[in-house]
GROMACS .gro file of C-alpha atoms in nm:
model
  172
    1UNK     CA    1  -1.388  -1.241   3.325
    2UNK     CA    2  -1.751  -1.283   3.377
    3UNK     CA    3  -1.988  -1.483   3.122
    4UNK     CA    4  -2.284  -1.595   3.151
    5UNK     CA    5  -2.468  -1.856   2.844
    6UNK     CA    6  -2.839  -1.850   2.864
    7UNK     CA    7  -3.081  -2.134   2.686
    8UNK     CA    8  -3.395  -2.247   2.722
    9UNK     CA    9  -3.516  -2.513   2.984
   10UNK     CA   10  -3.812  -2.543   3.254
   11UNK     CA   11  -3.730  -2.393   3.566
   12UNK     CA   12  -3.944  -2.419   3.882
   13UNK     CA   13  -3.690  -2.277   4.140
   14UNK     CA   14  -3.737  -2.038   4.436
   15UNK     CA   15  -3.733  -1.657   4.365
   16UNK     CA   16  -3.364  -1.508   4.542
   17UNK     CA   17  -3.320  -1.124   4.650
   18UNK     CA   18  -2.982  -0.976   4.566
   19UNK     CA   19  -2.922  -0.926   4.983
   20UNK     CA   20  -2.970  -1.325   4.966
   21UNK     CA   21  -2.671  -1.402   4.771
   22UNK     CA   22  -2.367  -1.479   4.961
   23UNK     CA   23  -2.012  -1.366   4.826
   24UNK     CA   24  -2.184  -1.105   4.563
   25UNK     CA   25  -1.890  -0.861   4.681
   26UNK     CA   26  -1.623  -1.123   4.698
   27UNK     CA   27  -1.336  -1.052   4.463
   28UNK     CA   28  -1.244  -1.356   4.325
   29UNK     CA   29  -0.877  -1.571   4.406
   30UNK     CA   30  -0.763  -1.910   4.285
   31UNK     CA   31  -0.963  -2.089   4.558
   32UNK     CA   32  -1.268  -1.939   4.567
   33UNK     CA   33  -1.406  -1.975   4.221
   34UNK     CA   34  -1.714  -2.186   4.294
   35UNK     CA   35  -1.831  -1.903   4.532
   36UNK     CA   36  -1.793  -1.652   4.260
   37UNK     CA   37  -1.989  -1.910   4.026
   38UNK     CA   38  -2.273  -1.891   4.270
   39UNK     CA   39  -2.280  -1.529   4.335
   40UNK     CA   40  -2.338  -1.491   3.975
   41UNK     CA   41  -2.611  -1.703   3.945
   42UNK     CA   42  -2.769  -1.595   4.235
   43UNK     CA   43  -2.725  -1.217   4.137
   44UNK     CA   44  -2.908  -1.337   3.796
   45UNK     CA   45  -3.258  -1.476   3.982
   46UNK     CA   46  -3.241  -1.193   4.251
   47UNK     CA   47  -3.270  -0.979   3.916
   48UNK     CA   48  -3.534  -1.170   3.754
   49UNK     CA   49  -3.703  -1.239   4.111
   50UNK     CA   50  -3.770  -0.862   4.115
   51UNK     CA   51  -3.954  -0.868   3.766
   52UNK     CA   52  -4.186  -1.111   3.880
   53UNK     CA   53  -3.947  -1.363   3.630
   54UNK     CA   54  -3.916  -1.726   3.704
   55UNK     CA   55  -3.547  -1.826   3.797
   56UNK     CA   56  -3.284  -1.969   3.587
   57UNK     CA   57  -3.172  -2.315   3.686
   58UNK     CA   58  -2.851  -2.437   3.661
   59UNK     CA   59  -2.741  -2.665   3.385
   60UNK     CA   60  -2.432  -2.906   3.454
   61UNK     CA   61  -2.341  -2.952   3.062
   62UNK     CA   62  -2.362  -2.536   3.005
   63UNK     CA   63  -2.138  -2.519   3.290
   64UNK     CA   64  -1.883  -2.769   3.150
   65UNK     CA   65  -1.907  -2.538   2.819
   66UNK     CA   66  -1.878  -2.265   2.948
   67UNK     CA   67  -1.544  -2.378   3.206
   68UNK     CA   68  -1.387  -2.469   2.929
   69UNK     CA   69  -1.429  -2.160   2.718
   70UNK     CA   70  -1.348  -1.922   3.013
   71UNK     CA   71  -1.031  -2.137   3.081
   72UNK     CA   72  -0.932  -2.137   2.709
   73UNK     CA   73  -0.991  -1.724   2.737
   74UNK     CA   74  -0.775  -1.709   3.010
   75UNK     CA   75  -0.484  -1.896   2.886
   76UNK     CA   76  -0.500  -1.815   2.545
   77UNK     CA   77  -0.507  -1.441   2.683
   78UNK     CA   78  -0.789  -1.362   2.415
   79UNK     CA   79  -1.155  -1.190   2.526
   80UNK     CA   80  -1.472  -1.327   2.277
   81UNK     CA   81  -1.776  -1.470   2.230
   82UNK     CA   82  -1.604  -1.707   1.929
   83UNK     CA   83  -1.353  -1.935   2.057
   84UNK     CA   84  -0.978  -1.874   1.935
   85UNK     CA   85  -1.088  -2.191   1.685
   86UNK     CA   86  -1.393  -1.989   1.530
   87UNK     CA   87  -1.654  -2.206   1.705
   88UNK     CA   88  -1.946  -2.029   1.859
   89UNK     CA   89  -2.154  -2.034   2.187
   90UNK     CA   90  -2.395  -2.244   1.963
   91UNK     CA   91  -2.140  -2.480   1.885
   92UNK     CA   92  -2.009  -2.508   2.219
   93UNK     CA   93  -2.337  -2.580   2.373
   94UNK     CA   94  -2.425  -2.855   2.122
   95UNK     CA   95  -2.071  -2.996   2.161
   96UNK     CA   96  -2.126  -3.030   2.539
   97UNK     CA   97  -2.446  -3.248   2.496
   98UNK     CA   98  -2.709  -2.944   2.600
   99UNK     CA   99  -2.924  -2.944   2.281
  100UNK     CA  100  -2.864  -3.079   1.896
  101UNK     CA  101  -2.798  -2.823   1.653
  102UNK     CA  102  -3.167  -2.653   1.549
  103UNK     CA  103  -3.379  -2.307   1.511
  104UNK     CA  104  -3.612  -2.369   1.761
  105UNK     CA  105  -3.416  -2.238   2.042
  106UNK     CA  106  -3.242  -1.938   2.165
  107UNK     CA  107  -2.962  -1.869   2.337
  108UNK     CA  108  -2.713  -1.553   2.493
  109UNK     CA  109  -2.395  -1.470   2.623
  110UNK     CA  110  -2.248  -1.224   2.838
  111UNK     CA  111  -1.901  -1.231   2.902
  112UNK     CA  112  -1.723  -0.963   3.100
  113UNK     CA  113  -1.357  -0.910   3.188
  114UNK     CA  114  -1.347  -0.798   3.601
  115UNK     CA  115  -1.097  -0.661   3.747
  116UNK     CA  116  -1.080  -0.316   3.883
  117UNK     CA  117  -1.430  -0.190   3.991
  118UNK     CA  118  -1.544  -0.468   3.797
  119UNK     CA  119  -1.355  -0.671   4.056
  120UNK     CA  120  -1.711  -0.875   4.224
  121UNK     CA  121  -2.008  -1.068   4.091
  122UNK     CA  122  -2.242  -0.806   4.216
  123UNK     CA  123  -2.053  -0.525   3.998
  124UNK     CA  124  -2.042  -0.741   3.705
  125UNK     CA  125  -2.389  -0.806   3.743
  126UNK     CA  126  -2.496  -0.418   3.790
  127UNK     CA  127  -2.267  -0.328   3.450
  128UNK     CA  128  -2.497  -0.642   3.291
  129UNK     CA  129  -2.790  -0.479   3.386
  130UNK     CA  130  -2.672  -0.140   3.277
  131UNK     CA  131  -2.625  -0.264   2.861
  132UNK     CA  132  -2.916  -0.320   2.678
  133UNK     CA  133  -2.798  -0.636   2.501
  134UNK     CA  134  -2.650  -0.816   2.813
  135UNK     CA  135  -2.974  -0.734   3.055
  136UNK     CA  136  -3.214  -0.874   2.784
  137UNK     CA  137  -2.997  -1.199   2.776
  138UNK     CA  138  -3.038  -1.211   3.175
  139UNK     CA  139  -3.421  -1.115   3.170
  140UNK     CA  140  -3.568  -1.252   2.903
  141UNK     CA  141  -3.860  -1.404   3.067
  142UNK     CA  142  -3.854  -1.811   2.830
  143UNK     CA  143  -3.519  -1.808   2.889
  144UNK     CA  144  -3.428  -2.062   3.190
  145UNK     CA  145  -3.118  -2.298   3.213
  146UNK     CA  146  -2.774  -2.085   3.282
  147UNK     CA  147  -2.436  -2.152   3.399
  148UNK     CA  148  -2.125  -1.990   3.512
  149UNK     CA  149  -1.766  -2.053   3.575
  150UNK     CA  150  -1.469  -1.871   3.685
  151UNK     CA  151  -1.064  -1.901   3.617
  152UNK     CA  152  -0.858  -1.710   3.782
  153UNK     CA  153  -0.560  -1.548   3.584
  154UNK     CA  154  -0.239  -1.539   3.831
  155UNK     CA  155  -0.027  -1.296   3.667
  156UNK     CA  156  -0.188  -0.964   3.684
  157UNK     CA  157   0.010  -0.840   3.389
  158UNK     CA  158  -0.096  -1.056   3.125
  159UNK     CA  159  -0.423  -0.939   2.960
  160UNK     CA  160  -0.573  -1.018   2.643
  161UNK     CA  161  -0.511  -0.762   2.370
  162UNK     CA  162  -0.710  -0.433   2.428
  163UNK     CA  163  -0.817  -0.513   2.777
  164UNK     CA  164  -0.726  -0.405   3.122
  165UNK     CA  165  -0.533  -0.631   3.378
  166UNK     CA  166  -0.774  -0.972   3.427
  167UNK     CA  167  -0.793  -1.115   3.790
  168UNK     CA  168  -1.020  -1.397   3.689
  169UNK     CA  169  -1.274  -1.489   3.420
  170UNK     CA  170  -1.654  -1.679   3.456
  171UNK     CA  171  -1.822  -1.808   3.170
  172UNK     CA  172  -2.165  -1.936   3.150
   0.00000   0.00000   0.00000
């Protein structure tokens, strides 16, 4: 499962092309999660990069959020933006120390299940960029903090309910 949790912070960080990102076709395993992490995020400024968008920059306390929500998915077997306790992204975010609760800010979430030919960061990141909702998340031009994290489900025949067979999940 891919995710990705967007908010608002400066960002002066170097413009990436998508041939730039290592592991972008790397499907992901057990012990190679922090590559897939990367690939994401990479994948993400390469598509901004080619607007002409400033990148996103990585946020430490979004990426504790959103580990912990794509390891919760994963072992409670469910697929959703509210955790299996009701809380939102909002309230994970602001439980992890990233902001205090408020209107002034704004905030997405893309999650994505991949296995299959959904089975890489870079295919993830192309079915993103294909949905209306889950590009403007990514390319929304203020938006500049991110995160992403992966968990890897072992057994190939547990899914979540309505879902096809998981081989690993990244929140951010």
């Amino acid at each position: 499962m891919l995710a990705a949790t967007l908010a608002f912070m400066p960002s002066l960080a170097t413009p990436v092309h998508a041939a730039d990102c290592p592991n972008a076709d790397l499907a992901p395993g057990a012990a190679n999660l922090d590559q897939i992490r990367a690939a994401v995020i990479c994948l993400h400024n390469a598509e901004r990069g080619r607007r002409g968008i400033p990148p996103l920059k990585e946020n430490r306390r979004l990426d504790r959020s959103a580990h912990a929500h794509s390891v919760e998915m994963v072992q409670d077997r469910y697929f959703a933006h509210a955790s299996a306790s009701g809380a939102s992204v909002a309230d994970r975010i602001v439980r992890a120390g990233y902001t205090r609760c408020s209107t002034d800010w704004t905030l997405g979430e893309n999650l994505a299940w991949g296995t299959g030919s959904l089975d890489t960061p870079r295919a993830v990141e192309t079915a993103w960029m294909r949905s209306s909702g889950h590009r403007s998340n990514l390319l929304d031009a203020p938006t500049s903090a991110t995160s992403a994290s992966a968990s890897h489900l072992a057994s190939r025949s547990a899914t979540p309910a309505g879902t096809a067979r998981p081989t690993r999940s990244t929140s951010a």
